[in-house]
């Protein structure tokens, strides 16, 4: 009811304003006409013909003035309208650009890297960016089925992170190993192998991963979490970005190194994955922390508990040797890549 009364009052006020405007207009016209008649009557020498002629000339002049005023007013109004529209469009365009930039940072990757099968190359763009960024990062995390080249990358770095967190498949989890092995059957290197052979190869690879990550304990403490990874994606996370690899994309089929997307630290993906990783390390198990004070016996006891198999010092030596052989090409590639990056950096500094 109160809103109805307010609406009626505003309607009455608008009507009153219109009436006052009309009254003022007609009153001004009447007063102006009266004054003009009085002034004309003061001249006794004017004949009726003179008055009519003067009225005609004034009417003609008024028409010309009205046309000129209308043209000028329309031109000014058009200019004002165009400027108003232009300013409005600029404001809208600026807001759209800002929203798009914010959306891009939140949801769109900053870079894309193609899938490859490693030979003498392991994806130059991906490894160049990751190598440079690792040198400036205090945090390193890996999440995926197998941390095959993680230790080699960390040991080849000149600047070591202060926190290392690795989440990978448990070498004692037969079901997870079988699931990942079935994905690897499409790799060219698995041609002619049975699923059992691929499973045993993957199990040995996971054990080599644990041993190689244990050997990184002198860089800083290494936190290792064994997850139930479904081998759909993996990621490497640093201070400024996360590199997410998609195993089952159309481009990644039959490729050992899947296509990868880089997301900045301000993105939705980075924030979500980082929080998820921290919570997994907080509440999930089994997990272990290796530090510089641990000796090989600590690793042997851990692997015995993890795999329920008799692990000996000879097994550690064998896995270390196999890991060095398996990562030899990758370590040589990183060495050559680092020399290339140093040369490029010197060239850029020389130009500046």
CSV table of C-alpha atoms in Angstrom, one decimal:
chain,number,residue,atom,x,y,z
A,1,UNK,CA,0.0,0.0,0.0
A,2,UNK,CA,2.8,2.4,0.9
A,3,UNK,CA,4.4,1.8,-2.5
A,4,UNK,CA,1.1,2.6,-4.3
A,5,UNK,CA,0.8,5.9,-2.4
A,6,UNK,CA,4.4,6.7,-3.3
A,7,UNK,CA,3.7,5.9,-7.0
A,8,UNK,CA,0.6,8.1,-7.0
A,9,UNK,CA,2.5,11.0,-5.4
A,10,UNK,CA,5.4,10.8,-8.0
A,11,UNK,CA,2.8,10.7,-10.9
A,12,UNK,CA,1.1,13.8,-9.5
A,13,UNK,CA,4.4,15.6,-9.1
A,14,UNK,CA,5.3,14.8,-12.8
A,15,UNK,CA,2.0,16.1,-14.0
A,16,UNK,CA,2.4,19.3,-12.0
A,17,UNK,CA,5.8,19.9,-13.4
A,18,UNK,CA,4.6,19.5,-17.0
A,19,UNK,CA,1.7,21.9,-16.3
A,20,UNK,CA,4.1,24.5,-14.9
A,21,UNK,CA,6.4,24.2,-17.9
A,22,UNK,CA,3.5,24.6,-20.3
A,23,UNK,CA,2.1,27.6,-18.4
A,24,UNK,CA,5.5,29.3,-18.3
A,25,UNK,CA,6.0,28.7,-22.1
A,26,UNK,CA,2.6,30.1,-23.1
A,27,UNK,CA,2.9,33.0,-20.7
A,28,UNK,CA,6.3,34.0,-22.1
A,29,UNK,CA,4.9,33.8,-25.6
A,30,UNK,CA,1.9,36.0,-24.7
A,31,UNK,CA,4.0,38.6,-22.9
A,32,UNK,CA,6.5,38.7,-25.8
A,33,UNK,CA,3.7,39.1,-28.4
A,34,UNK,CA,2.1,41.8,-26.3
A,35,UNK,CA,5.3,43.8,-25.9
A,36,UNK,CA,6.1,43.5,-29.7
A,37,UNK,CA,2.6,44.8,-30.6
A,38,UNK,CA,3.0,47.7,-28.2
A,39,UNK,CA,6.4,48.6,-29.6
A,40,UNK,CA,5.1,48.5,-33.2
A,41,UNK,CA,2.2,50.7,-32.4
A,42,UNK,CA,4.5,53.4,-31.2
A,43,UNK,CA,5.6,54.2,-34.8
A,44,UNK,CA,2.7,56.3,-36.3
A,45,UNK,CA,4.4,56.4,-39.7
A,46,UNK,CA,4.0,52.7,-40.5
A,47,UNK,CA,1.3,51.7,-42.8
A,48,UNK,CA,-0.5,48.4,-42.8
A,49,UNK,CA,1.6,47.3,-45.9
A,50,UNK,CA,4.8,48.2,-44.0
A,51,UNK,CA,3.7,46.2,-41.0
A,52,UNK,CA,2.8,43.2,-43.1
A,53,UNK,CA,6.0,43.4,-45.1
A,54,UNK,CA,8.0,43.6,-41.8
A,55,UNK,CA,6.1,40.6,-40.4
A,56,UNK,CA,6.8,38.6,-43.6
A,57,UNK,CA,10.5,39.5,-43.5
A,58,UNK,CA,10.7,38.5,-39.9
A,59,UNK,CA,8.9,35.3,-40.5
A,60,UNK,CA,11.3,34.5,-43.3
A,61,UNK,CA,14.3,35.3,-41.1
A,62,UNK,CA,12.8,33.2,-38.3
A,63,UNK,CA,12.4,30.3,-40.7
A,64,UNK,CA,16.0,30.6,-41.9
A,65,UNK,CA,17.2,30.9,-38.3
A,66,UNK,CA,15.1,27.9,-37.2
A,67,UNK,CA,16.6,25.8,-40.1
A,68,UNK,CA,20.1,26.9,-39.2
A,69,UNK,CA,19.5,26.3,-35.4
A,70,UNK,CA,17.9,22.9,-36.1
A,71,UNK,CA,20.8,21.8,-38.3
A,72,UNK,CA,23.4,23.0,-35.8
A,73,UNK,CA,21.5,21.5,-32.9
A,74,UNK,CA,21.2,18.2,-34.7
A,75,UNK,CA,24.9,18.2,-35.5
A,76,UNK,CA,25.8,19.0,-31.9
A,77,UNK,CA,23.4,16.3,-30.7
A,78,UNK,CA,24.8,13.7,-33.1
A,79,UNK,CA,28.3,14.5,-32.0
A,80,UNK,CA,27.3,14.3,-28.3
A,81,UNK,CA,25.5,11.0,-29.0
A,82,UNK,CA,28.5,9.6,-30.9
A,83,UNK,CA,30.9,10.6,-28.1
A,84,UNK,CA,28.5,9.2,-25.5
A,85,UNK,CA,28.2,5.9,-27.4
A,86,UNK,CA,32.0,5.8,-28.0
A,87,UNK,CA,32.8,6.3,-24.3
A,88,UNK,CA,30.2,3.7,-23.3
A,89,UNK,CA,31.7,1.2,-25.8
A,90,UNK,CA,35.2,1.9,-24.6
A,91,UNK,CA,34.1,1.3,-21.0
A,92,UNK,CA,32.3,-1.9,-22.0
A,93,UNK,CA,35.3,-3.0,-24.0
A,94,UNK,CA,37.6,-2.3,-21.1
A,95,UNK,CA,35.4,-4.3,-18.7
A,96,UNK,CA,35.2,-7.1,-21.2
A,97,UNK,CA,38.9,-7.2,-21.7
A,98,UNK,CA,39.5,-7.1,-17.9
A,99,UNK,CA,37.0,-9.9,-17.4
A,100,UNK,CA,38.5,-12.0,-20.2
A,101,UNK,CA,42.0,-11.5,-18.8
A,102,UNK,CA,40.8,-12.5,-15.4
A,103,UNK,CA,39.0,-15.5,-16.8
A,104,UNK,CA,42.0,-16.5,-18.9
A,105,UNK,CA,44.2,-16.4,-15.8
A,106,UNK,CA,41.7,-18.5,-13.8
A,107,UNK,CA,40.8,-21.2,-16.3
A,108,UNK,CA,42.9,-21.1,-19.5
A,109,UNK,CA,46.4,-22.5,-19.7
A,110,UNK,CA,49.3,-20.1,-20.4
A,111,UNK,CA,51.1,-22.7,-22.6
A,112,UNK,CA,50.6,-26.0,-24.3
A,113,UNK,CA,53.2,-28.7,-25.0
A,114,UNK,CA,52.7,-31.5,-27.5
A,115,UNK,CA,53.0,-35.2,-26.7
A,116,UNK,CA,56.2,-37.0,-27.6
A,117,UNK,CA,57.8,-40.4,-27.6
A,118,UNK,CA,61.3,-39.9,-26.0
A,119,UNK,CA,64.3,-40.7,-28.2
A,120,UNK,CA,67.0,-38.1,-28.0
A,121,UNK,CA,64.3,-35.4,-27.3
A,122,UNK,CA,61.9,-35.3,-24.3
A,123,UNK,CA,59.9,-32.2,-25.3
A,124,UNK,CA,62.2,-29.1,-25.6
A,125,UNK,CA,59.6,-26.5,-24.8
A,126,UNK,CA,58.3,-28.3,-21.7
A,127,UNK,CA,61.7,-29.1,-20.3
A,128,UNK,CA,63.1,-25.7,-21.0
A,129,UNK,CA,60.3,-23.9,-19.1
A,130,UNK,CA,60.3,-26.4,-16.3
A,131,UNK,CA,64.1,-26.3,-15.9
A,132,UNK,CA,64.2,-22.5,-15.8
A,133,UNK,CA,61.3,-22.3,-13.3
A,134,UNK,CA,62.8,-25.0,-11.1
A,135,UNK,CA,65.9,-22.9,-10.5
A,136,UNK,CA,63.7,-20.2,-8.9
A,137,UNK,CA,61.3,-22.4,-7.0
A,138,UNK,CA,61.5,-23.4,-3.3
A,139,UNK,CA,58.7,-26.0,-3.7
A,140,UNK,CA,58.6,-29.0,-6.0
A,141,UNK,CA,55.7,-31.5,-6.1
A,142,UNK,CA,54.9,-34.4,-8.4
A,143,UNK,CA,51.6,-36.3,-8.6
A,144,UNK,CA,51.2,-39.2,-11.0
A,145,UNK,CA,51.5,-42.9,-11.5
A,146,UNK,CA,55.3,-43.1,-11.8
A,147,UNK,CA,58.0,-40.5,-10.9
A,148,UNK,CA,60.4,-42.0,-13.4
A,149,UNK,CA,62.5,-39.0,-14.2
A,150,UNK,CA,61.9,-36.9,-11.1
A,151,UNK,CA,65.1,-37.8,-9.2
A,152,UNK,CA,67.2,-37.2,-12.3
A,153,UNK,CA,65.6,-33.7,-12.8
A,154,UNK,CA,66.1,-32.7,-9.2
A,155,UNK,CA,69.7,-34.0,-9.0
A,156,UNK,CA,70.6,-32.1,-12.2
A,157,UNK,CA,69.3,-28.8,-10.9
A,158,UNK,CA,71.7,-26.0,-9.8
A,159,UNK,CA,69.2,-24.7,-7.3
A,160,UNK,CA,67.5,-27.2,-5.0
A,161,UNK,CA,64.0,-26.7,-3.7
A,162,UNK,CA,63.4,-26.6,0.1
A,163,UNK,CA,60.3,-28.8,0.0
A,164,UNK,CA,59.8,-31.9,-2.1
A,165,UNK,CA,56.5,-33.8,-2.2
A,166,UNK,CA,56.0,-36.8,-4.4
A,167,UNK,CA,52.8,-38.8,-4.8
A,168,UNK,CA,52.9,-42.0,-6.9
A,169,UNK,CA,51.6,-45.6,-7.1
A,170,UNK,CA,52.4,-47.9,-4.3
A,171,UNK,CA,54.8,-50.6,-5.6
A,172,UNK,CA,52.9,-53.1,-3.6
A,173,UNK,CA,49.5,-52.1,-5.0
A,174,UNK,CA,48.9,-54.9,-7.6
A,175,UNK,CA,45.5,-53.5,-8.9
A,176,UNK,CA,47.0,-50.0,-9.5
A,177,UNK,CA,50.0,-51.5,-11.3
A,178,UNK,CA,47.7,-53.7,-13.4
A,179,UNK,CA,45.6,-50.6,-14.4
A,180,UNK,CA,48.6,-48.5,-15.4
A,181,UNK,CA,50.2,-51.5,-17.2
A,182,UNK,CA,47.1,-51.9,-19.4
A,183,UNK,CA,47.5,-48.2,-20.4
A,184,UNK,CA,51.1,-48.8,-21.3
A,185,UNK,CA,50.3,-51.6,-23.7
A,186,UNK,CA,49.7,-49.0,-26.4
A,187,UNK,CA,53.2,-47.6,-26.2
A,188,UNK,CA,55.6,-48.5,-29.0
A,189,UNK,CA,58.2,-49.9,-26.5
A,190,UNK,CA,55.6,-52.3,-25.2
A,191,UNK,CA,55.0,-53.9,-28.6
A,192,UNK,CA,55.3,-57.7,-28.4
A,193,UNK,CA,55.2,-57.7,-24.6
A,194,UNK,CA,52.5,-59.5,-22.5
A,195,UNK,CA,50.5,-57.6,-19.9
A,196,UNK,CA,52.4,-59.6,-17.2
A,197,UNK,CA,55.8,-58.4,-18.6
A,198,UNK,CA,54.6,-54.8,-18.6
A,199,UNK,CA,53.3,-55.2,-15.0
A,200,UNK,CA,56.7,-56.5,-13.8
A,201,UNK,CA,58.5,-53.8,-15.7
A,202,UNK,CA,56.3,-51.1,-14.0
A,203,UNK,CA,56.8,-52.7,-10.6
A,204,UNK,CA,60.6,-52.6,-11.0
A,205,UNK,CA,60.3,-49.0,-12.2
A,206,UNK,CA,58.3,-47.9,-9.2
A,207,UNK,CA,60.8,-49.6,-6.9
A,208,UNK,CA,63.6,-47.7,-8.7
A,209,UNK,CA,61.6,-44.5,-8.3
A,210,UNK,CA,61.6,-45.0,-4.5
A,211,UNK,CA,65.3,-45.7,-4.3
A,212,UNK,CA,66.2,-42.7,-6.5
A,213,UNK,CA,64.0,-40.4,-4.5
A,214,UNK,CA,65.6,-41.7,-1.3
A,215,UNK,CA,68.9,-40.7,-2.8
A,216,UNK,CA,67.6,-37.1,-3.2
A,217,UNK,CA,67.2,-36.8,0.6
A,218,UNK,CA,70.4,-34.8,0.9
A,219,UNK,CA,68.9,-32.0,-1.2
A,220,UNK,CA,66.2,-31.6,1.4
A,221,UNK,CA,63.6,-33.9,3.1
A,222,UNK,CA,61.6,-35.9,0.6
A,223,UNK,CA,58.0,-36.6,1.5
A,224,UNK,CA,56.6,-39.6,-0.4
A,225,UNK,CA,52.9,-40.5,-0.5
A,226,UNK,CA,51.6,-43.7,-2.1
A,227,UNK,CA,48.3,-43.0,-3.7
A,228,UNK,CA,45.6,-44.9,-5.7
A,229,UNK,CA,46.3,-43.0,-8.9
A,230,UNK,CA,44.1,-43.9,-11.8
A,231,UNK,CA,46.7,-42.7,-14.4
A,232,UNK,CA,44.4,-40.2,-16.0
A,233,UNK,CA,46.7,-37.2,-15.5
A,234,UNK,CA,49.9,-36.2,-13.8
A,235,UNK,CA,51.3,-32.9,-12.7
A,236,UNK,CA,54.5,-31.1,-11.7
A,237,UNK,CA,53.9,-28.2,-9.3
A,238,UNK,CA,56.3,-25.3,-8.6
A,239,UNK,CA,56.0,-22.0,-6.8
A,240,UNK,CA,54.7,-20.1,-9.8
A,241,UNK,CA,52.9,-22.7,-11.9
A,242,UNK,CA,51.7,-26.3,-12.4
A,243,UNK,CA,52.3,-28.4,-15.5
A,244,UNK,CA,49.3,-30.8,-16.0
A,245,UNK,CA,49.7,-33.7,-18.4
A,246,UNK,CA,46.7,-35.5,-19.8
A,247,UNK,CA,47.4,-39.2,-20.5
A,248,UNK,CA,44.1,-39.9,-22.3
A,249,UNK,CA,43.8,-37.0,-24.7
A,250,UNK,CA,43.6,-37.7,-28.4
A,251,UNK,CA,47.1,-36.4,-29.0
A,252,UNK,CA,48.6,-38.5,-26.1
A,253,UNK,CA,47.4,-41.9,-27.5
A,254,UNK,CA,50.4,-44.2,-27.9
A,255,UNK,CA,52.8,-41.5,-26.5
A,256,UNK,CA,55.0,-42.0,-23.4
A,257,UNK,CA,55.1,-38.2,-22.8
A,258,UNK,CA,51.5,-36.9,-22.8
A,259,UNK,CA,50.5,-33.4,-23.9
A,260,UNK,CA,50.9,-30.9,-21.1
A,261,UNK,CA,49.3,-27.6,-20.2
A,262,UNK,CA,50.9,-24.9,-18.0
A,263,UNK,CA,48.7,-23.0,-15.5
A,264,UNK,CA,49.9,-20.0,-13.5
A,265,UNK,CA,49.7,-19.8,-9.7
A,266,UNK,CA,46.7,-17.4,-10.0
A,267,UNK,CA,44.7,-20.0,-11.8
A,268,UNK,CA,41.8,-22.1,-10.5
A,269,UNK,CA,43.6,-25.3,-11.5
A,270,UNK,CA,46.8,-24.4,-9.5
A,271,UNK,CA,44.9,-23.4,-6.4
A,272,UNK,CA,42.7,-26.5,-6.5
A,273,UNK,CA,45.5,-29.0,-7.1
A,274,UNK,CA,47.7,-27.4,-4.5
A,275,UNK,CA,45.1,-27.5,-1.8
A,276,UNK,CA,44.1,-31.1,-2.8
A,277,UNK,CA,47.8,-32.1,-2.6
A,278,UNK,CA,48.4,-30.6,0.8
A,279,UNK,CA,45.3,-32.3,2.2
A,280,UNK,CA,46.3,-35.7,0.7
A,281,UNK,CA,49.6,-35.5,2.4
A,282,UNK,CA,47.8,-34.5,5.6
A,283,UNK,CA,45.3,-37.3,5.8
A,284,UNK,CA,46.3,-40.1,3.4
A,285,UNK,CA,48.6,-43.1,3.9
A,286,UNK,CA,50.9,-44.9,3.5
A,287,UNK,CA,53.6,-42.2,3.3
A,288,UNK,CA,57.1,-41.7,4.4
A,289,UNK,CA,59.7,-38.9,4.9
A,290,UNK,CA,63.3,-39.4,3.9
A,291,UNK,CA,65.9,-37.0,5.3
A,292,UNK,CA,69.7,-36.8,5.3
A,293,UNK,CA,70.1,-38.8,8.5
A,294,UNK,CA,68.6,-41.9,7.0
A,295,UNK,CA,70.8,-44.7,5.8
A,296,UNK,CA,70.1,-47.6,3.4
A,297,UNK,CA,68.7,-49.8,6.2
A,298,UNK,CA,65.9,-47.3,6.7
A,299,UNK,CA,65.1,-47.7,3.0
A,300,UNK,CA,65.3,-51.5,3.2
A,301,UNK,CA,62.9,-51.6,6.1
A,302,UNK,CA,60.5,-49.3,4.4
A,303,UNK,CA,60.5,-51.4,1.1
A,304,UNK,CA,60.0,-54.6,3.1
A,305,UNK,CA,57.0,-53.2,4.9
A,306,UNK,CA,55.6,-51.7,1.7
A,307,UNK,CA,55.9,-54.7,-0.6
A,308,UNK,CA,56.0,-57.6,1.8
A,309,UNK,CA,59.1,-59.0,0.1
A,310,UNK,CA,62.6,-59.7,1.3
A,311,UNK,CA,64.6,-56.6,0.1
A,312,UNK,CA,68.4,-56.7,0.5
A,313,UNK,CA,71.3,-54.3,0.0
A,314,UNK,CA,72.0,-56.1,-3.3
A,315,UNK,CA,68.5,-55.2,-4.5
A,316,UNK,CA,69.2,-51.6,-3.7
A,317,UNK,CA,72.5,-51.7,-5.6
A,318,UNK,CA,70.7,-53.3,-8.6
A,319,UNK,CA,67.9,-50.8,-8.6
A,320,UNK,CA,70.3,-47.9,-8.4
A,321,UNK,CA,72.3,-49.3,-11.4
A,322,UNK,CA,69.1,-49.9,-13.4
A,323,UNK,CA,67.8,-46.4,-12.6
A,324,UNK,CA,71.1,-44.8,-13.7
A,325,UNK,CA,70.9,-46.8,-17.0
A,326,UNK,CA,67.2,-46.0,-17.5
A,327,UNK,CA,67.7,-42.2,-17.0
A,328,UNK,CA,71.0,-41.9,-18.8
A,329,UNK,CA,69.5,-40.5,-22.0
A,330,UNK,CA,67.3,-38.1,-20.0
A,331,UNK,CA,70.3,-36.9,-17.9
A,332,UNK,CA,72.4,-36.3,-21.0
A,333,UNK,CA,69.5,-34.4,-22.5
A,334,UNK,CA,69.1,-32.2,-19.5
A,335,UNK,CA,72.9,-31.5,-19.5
A,336,UNK,CA,72.8,-30.4,-23.2
A,337,UNK,CA,69.6,-28.4,-22.6
A,338,UNK,CA,71.1,-26.6,-19.7
A,339,UNK,CA,74.2,-25.6,-21.8
A,340,UNK,CA,71.8,-24.3,-24.5
A,341,UNK,CA,69.8,-22.3,-21.9
A,342,UNK,CA,73.1,-20.8,-20.5
A,343,UNK,CA,74.2,-19.8,-24.1
A,344,UNK,CA,70.8,-18.2,-24.8
A,345,UNK,CA,70.9,-16.3,-21.5
A,346,UNK,CA,74.4,-15.0,-22.3
A,347,UNK,CA,73.3,-13.9,-25.8
A,348,UNK,CA,70.3,-12.0,-24.3
A,349,UNK,CA,72.5,-10.3,-21.7
A,350,UNK,CA,75.0,-9.3,-24.5
A,351,UNK,CA,72.1,-7.7,-26.5
A,352,UNK,CA,70.9,-5.7,-23.5
